[in-house]
Amino acid sequence: MKYHKFNNGDQIPLLGLGTWKSAPGDVYSAVREAIKAGYRHIDCAHIYENEAEIGRAIKDAISDGEVKREELWITSKLWNNSHGKDNVIPALQKTLADLQLDYLDLYLIHWPVPLKEDKKFAMVASHFYSLEERPISDTWKGMEQAVEQGLTKHIGVSNFSIKKLKDLVANSNIKPEVNQVELHPFLQQKEMLDFCSQENILLTAYSPLGSKDRAANMKGKDEPNLLNNSVIDEIANNRNLSSAQVLLAWAVNRGTAVIPKSVNPERIMENLKAADIILGEKNMDRIDLLDKHFRFINGKFWAVPGSGYTVENLWDE
Ligand code: A2P
C-alpha cells in the first residue's frame, strides 16, 4: 500500500473503500470484508445514510481483534444543510455517534453549496442559502473548531474548484489538507493536480470506475464507459489485470488517493490489489491521452433556476 503523509506525520492509505451507494444491508458485510482483506481507509458521508451500519461493522471488526482504531483511516463529510460555523460540530457529533467513534481522521465539506437546515436536497431556489449568507470561510471556522476539540484530526473539502480552494487557503488558520473530487482517465483535472501538489493538498478520486450504479436520474444519455475502453482494456489484457485495476492503479500512480465502492467480496479484494500495481510510464502516457473533461457527476442537480447556483459557477469553469 502507498500512503500520503500529512504535515503532522499522519499517513492516509491511498486506496480506500468507497461507501456511496452501498445499501444498508450490504454495507456491513462490505466493510467487514474490506477490513479482513486489508483495507485500512474507509470513506463515508452523512448523506449516504449508512454510517450507523458502517459503525457497527467497524466496532465488530475492532472487538473481534481484526484491527485497532488507530490503524484505521475514517473519513466523513459535512452535508450541505449543516454549513455555518455553529452547525458543524453538532453534525460531526451525529456522524461520530453513528460511526461509534471518538474522532474522525478526516472531515470534509461535502459540497460548496449550503442548503437550509431542514432540507436534505434542493428542489426550488428557496431551499438554498447563498454563499454570501453562508460563506465557506464561516463554515470553515466550525471545521477548525472540530480539529481544536479533537473531533477530527484533519479537515478538507470536496467538489471544490481551484478558485474556491485558493479563497479558502487565503482565509483559513488551518489549511484544507484534502480535496475530494471526481477523477478518472476521462476527467484528469491536471491543473487541479498541479495546484494541489504545490499547496500540499491531497486529491482524492471519487467515481474512479464511473459510478455505474448511480440512480437513473443522475445519469446522462450516452455516457462513456471507463470499464469498456479499448486502451484501458488493452493495458489490462497485456498486464493480466482487470480494467478496474488499471483505472485504480492509474489513480495511485498519479499520487492521488482513490476510493472505489464495492459491496462484492471478490471485487473488494481485486480493487485493493490495484494499490500495489506500477503501470509504467508508457501505459501512463497512453492513459493521459484519454482525457476529455467528462463529468459523470456534473452537479446539474444544484443548478436550480433562481438559486444563483449554476454548473458554471459550481466548478468555476
Ligand atoms: P459492486 O459494488 O457490485 O462491486 P465507483 O467506485 O466509481 O462509484 O463505482 C462503483 C461501481 O463499480 C459499482 O457498481 C460497483 O459494483 C462496481 N465495481 C466495483 N469494483 C469493480 C470491479 N473491480 N470491476 C467492475 N465493477 C466494479
Short mmCIF file of C-alpha atoms in Angstrom, two decimals, residues 64-273:
data_model
loop_
_atom_site.label_atom_id
_atom_site.label_comp_id
_atom_site.label_asym_id
_atom_site.label_seq_id
_atom_site.Cartn_x
_atom_site.Cartn_y
_atom_site.Cartn_z
CA ASP A 64 -13.03 -9.32 17.03
CA GLY A 65 -9.40 -8.21 17.12
CA GLU A 66 -9.06 -7.74 13.34
CA VAL A 67 -7.89 -4.15 13.55
CA LYS A 68 -7.28 -1.35 16.05
CA ARG A 69 -8.98 2.05 15.79
CA GLU A 70 -5.62 3.77 15.36
CA GLU A 71 -4.83 1.58 12.35
CA LEU A 72 -7.93 2.77 10.51
CA TRP A 73 -8.36 5.96 8.48
CA ILE A 74 -12.00 7.06 8.61
CA THR A 75 -13.24 9.98 6.53
CA SER A 76 -16.71 11.54 6.64
CA LYS A 77 -18.36 14.62 5.19
CA LEU A 78 -20.46 17.54 6.37
CA TRP A 79 -23.78 17.63 4.49
CA ASN A 80 -24.95 20.78 2.75
CA ASN A 81 -27.66 21.56 5.30
CA SER A 82 -25.07 21.87 8.08
CA HIS A 83 -22.98 24.71 6.67
CA GLY A 84 -22.41 27.64 9.04
CA LYS A 85 -19.91 27.78 11.89
CA ASP A 86 -22.26 26.64 14.65
CA ASN A 87 -23.78 23.74 12.70
CA VAL A 88 -20.53 21.88 12.06
CA ILE A 89 -19.84 20.37 15.48
CA PRO A 90 -23.40 19.05 16.01
CA ALA A 91 -23.32 17.47 12.53
CA LEU A 92 -19.93 15.91 13.21
CA GLN A 93 -21.13 14.63 16.59
CA LYS A 94 -24.05 12.89 14.87
CA THR A 95 -21.65 11.24 12.41
CA LEU A 96 -19.34 10.19 15.27
CA ALA A 97 -22.29 8.71 17.17
CA ASP A 98 -23.41 6.78 14.06
CA LEU A 99 -19.91 5.53 13.35
CA GLN A 100 -19.39 4.77 17.09
CA LEU A 101 -16.10 6.67 17.04
CA ASP A 102 -14.48 9.26 19.32
CA TYR A 103 -12.77 11.01 16.44
CA LEU A 104 -12.53 11.04 12.64
CA ASP A 105 -9.27 11.05 10.76
CA LEU A 106 -10.67 13.42 8.15
CA TYR A 107 -13.81 15.56 7.86
CA LEU A 108 -14.68 17.23 4.57
CA ILE A 109 -17.16 19.91 3.49
CA HIS A 110 -19.12 17.76 1.02
CA TRP A 111 -20.15 20.50 -1.47
CA PRO A 112 -19.69 24.29 -1.62
CA VAL A 113 -23.48 24.53 -1.75
CA PRO A 114 -25.20 25.44 1.54
CA LEU A 115 -28.84 24.39 1.97
CA LYS A 116 -31.43 25.43 4.53
CA GLU A 117 -31.15 23.38 7.70
CA ASP A 118 -34.37 21.41 7.12
CA LYS A 119 -33.58 20.45 3.51
CA LYS A 120 -31.69 17.34 2.50
CA PHE A 121 -31.77 18.18 -1.21
CA ALA A 122 -32.93 21.25 -3.11
CA MET A 123 -35.99 21.40 -5.33
CA VAL A 124 -36.54 25.17 -5.53
CA ALA A 125 -34.42 28.29 -5.07
CA SER A 126 -35.67 28.96 -1.53
CA HIS A 127 -34.07 25.70 -0.33
CA PHE A 128 -30.59 27.22 -0.73
CA TYR A 129 -28.51 29.71 1.18
CA SER A 130 -26.36 31.91 -1.00
CA LEU A 131 -22.61 31.85 -0.44
CA GLU A 132 -22.96 35.43 0.85
CA GLU A 133 -25.42 34.28 3.52
CA ARG A 134 -23.37 31.21 4.43
CA PRO A 135 -19.77 31.93 3.41
CA ILE A 136 -17.44 28.94 3.17
CA SER A 137 -14.99 30.84 5.39
CA ASP A 138 -17.61 30.82 8.17
CA THR A 139 -18.32 27.09 7.82
CA TRP A 140 -14.58 26.54 7.81
CA LYS A 141 -14.31 28.16 11.25
CA GLY A 142 -16.57 25.36 12.52
CA MET A 143 -14.31 22.81 10.79
CA GLU A 144 -11.28 24.37 12.54
CA GLN A 145 -13.08 24.17 15.89
CA ALA A 146 -13.67 20.46 15.25
CA VAL A 147 -9.89 19.98 14.96
CA GLU A 148 -9.25 22.08 18.06
CA GLN A 149 -11.74 19.97 20.02
CA GLY A 150 -10.10 16.72 18.89
CA LEU A 151 -13.20 15.52 16.99
CA THR A 152 -11.27 15.14 13.75
CA LYS A 153 -7.54 15.01 13.06
CA HIS A 154 -7.68 16.56 9.59
CA ILE A 155 -10.09 18.75 7.62
CA GLY A 156 -10.64 19.32 3.95
CA VAL A 157 -13.22 19.82 1.24
CA SER A 158 -14.90 18.04 -1.62
CA ASN A 159 -16.07 19.26 -5.03
CA PHE A 160 -14.06 22.48 -4.71
CA SER A 161 -12.63 24.28 -7.76
CA ILE A 162 -9.11 25.73 -7.75
CA LYS A 163 -10.68 29.19 -7.31
CA LYS A 164 -12.65 28.15 -4.22
CA LEU A 165 -9.62 26.33 -2.80
CA LYS A 166 -7.47 29.45 -3.26
CA ASP A 167 -10.06 31.58 -1.44
CA LEU A 168 -10.21 29.09 1.39
CA VAL A 169 -6.44 28.77 1.72
CA ALA A 170 -6.23 32.58 1.93
CA ASN A 171 -8.94 32.77 4.61
CA SER A 172 -8.07 29.92 6.95
CA ASN A 173 -5.96 29.27 10.01
CA ILE A 174 -5.84 25.53 9.39
CA LYS A 175 -5.37 24.89 5.67
CA PRO A 176 -7.52 22.32 3.89
CA GLU A 177 -5.43 19.17 3.51
CA VAL A 178 -7.63 17.25 1.06
CA ASN A 179 -9.92 18.00 -1.88
CA GLN A 180 -12.05 15.02 -2.87
CA VAL A 181 -13.21 15.33 -6.47
CA GLU A 182 -14.27 13.20 -9.39
CA LEU A 183 -11.13 11.92 -11.11
CA HIS A 184 -10.57 9.21 -13.71
CA PRO A 185 -8.97 9.00 -17.17
CA PHE A 186 -11.91 10.88 -18.78
CA LEU A 187 -11.63 13.69 -16.16
CA GLN A 188 -7.96 14.00 -15.27
CA GLN A 189 -8.00 17.59 -13.88
CA LYS A 190 -4.27 18.12 -14.43
CA GLU A 191 -4.34 21.80 -13.45
CA MET A 192 -6.07 20.88 -10.18
CA LEU A 193 -3.50 18.14 -9.54
CA ASP A 194 -0.62 20.61 -10.10
CA PHE A 195 -2.21 23.27 -7.89
CA CYS A 196 -2.89 20.79 -5.08
CA SER A 197 0.59 19.34 -5.15
CA GLN A 198 2.07 22.87 -4.92
CA GLU A 199 -0.20 23.59 -1.94
CA ASN A 200 0.40 20.18 -0.35
CA ILE A 201 -3.29 19.32 -0.65
CA LEU A 202 -4.05 15.65 -1.32
CA LEU A 203 -6.55 14.95 -4.09
CA THR A 204 -8.86 12.00 -3.55
CA ALA A 205 -10.50 10.49 -6.62
CA TYR A 206 -14.19 9.68 -6.38
CA SER A 207 -16.16 7.75 -9.00
CA PRO A 208 -12.89 6.21 -10.24
CA LEU A 209 -14.84 3.46 -12.04
CA GLY A 210 -17.58 5.74 -13.37
CA SER A 211 -20.18 5.00 -10.66
CA LYS A 212 -22.38 3.00 -12.97
CA ASP A 213 -24.63 2.07 -10.04
CA ARG A 214 -25.90 5.68 -9.76
CA ALA A 215 -29.66 6.25 -9.83
CA ALA A 216 -31.00 6.60 -13.37
CA ASN A 217 -31.95 10.25 -12.80
CA MET A 218 -28.27 11.06 -12.14
CA LYS A 219 -27.15 9.59 -15.45
CA GLY A 220 -26.75 11.34 -18.76
CA LYS A 221 -27.53 9.94 -22.17
CA ASP A 222 -24.65 8.20 -23.99
CA GLU A 223 -22.19 8.37 -21.12
CA PRO A 224 -18.76 6.94 -21.93
CA ASN A 225 -17.80 3.71 -20.15
CA LEU A 226 -14.47 3.58 -18.31
CA LEU A 227 -14.79 -0.17 -17.89
CA ASN A 228 -15.20 -0.70 -21.63
CA ASN A 229 -12.48 1.40 -23.19
CA SER A 230 -10.11 -0.09 -25.77
CA VAL A 231 -6.94 1.50 -24.31
CA ILE A 232 -7.74 0.56 -20.71
CA ASP A 233 -8.80 -2.95 -21.78
CA GLU A 234 -5.63 -3.47 -23.83
CA ILE A 235 -3.37 -2.43 -20.94
CA ALA A 236 -5.37 -4.73 -18.67
CA ASN A 237 -5.01 -7.68 -21.05
CA ASN A 238 -1.28 -7.09 -21.56
CA ARG A 239 -0.68 -7.00 -17.81
CA ASN A 240 -3.16 -9.71 -16.85
CA LEU A 241 -5.18 -7.25 -14.78
CA SER A 242 -8.83 -6.25 -14.79
CA SER A 243 -9.82 -2.94 -16.37
CA ALA A 244 -10.91 -1.71 -12.93
CA GLN A 245 -7.43 -2.46 -11.58
CA VAL A 246 -5.84 -0.40 -14.36
CA LEU A 247 -8.11 2.56 -13.51
CA LEU A 248 -7.31 2.33 -9.80
CA ALA A 249 -3.58 1.80 -10.32
CA TRP A 250 -3.57 4.87 -12.59
CA ALA A 251 -5.01 6.96 -9.73
CA VAL A 252 -2.46 5.69 -7.19
CA ASN A 253 0.41 6.04 -9.68
CA ARG A 254 -0.52 9.76 -10.05
CA GLY A 255 -0.19 10.20 -6.29
CA THR A 256 -3.90 10.66 -5.63
CA ALA A 257 -5.96 8.71 -3.15
CA VAL A 258 -8.79 6.66 -4.64
CA ILE A 259 -11.98 5.23 -3.12
CA PRO A 260 -13.63 2.57 -5.30
CA LYS A 261 -17.01 1.46 -3.98
CA SER A 262 -17.82 -2.23 -3.95
CA VAL A 263 -20.04 -4.48 -1.89
CA ASN A 264 -18.81 -7.63 -3.63
CA PRO A 265 -16.08 -9.63 -1.80
CA GLU A 266 -14.15 -10.60 -4.95
CA ARG A 267 -14.17 -7.07 -6.32
CA ILE A 268 -13.26 -5.63 -2.90
CA MET A 269 -10.15 -7.85 -2.97
CA GLU A 270 -9.40 -7.18 -6.63
CA ASN A 271 -9.56 -3.42 -6.09
CA LEU A 272 -7.22 -3.47 -3.10
CA LYS A 273 -4.56 -5.30 -5.11
#
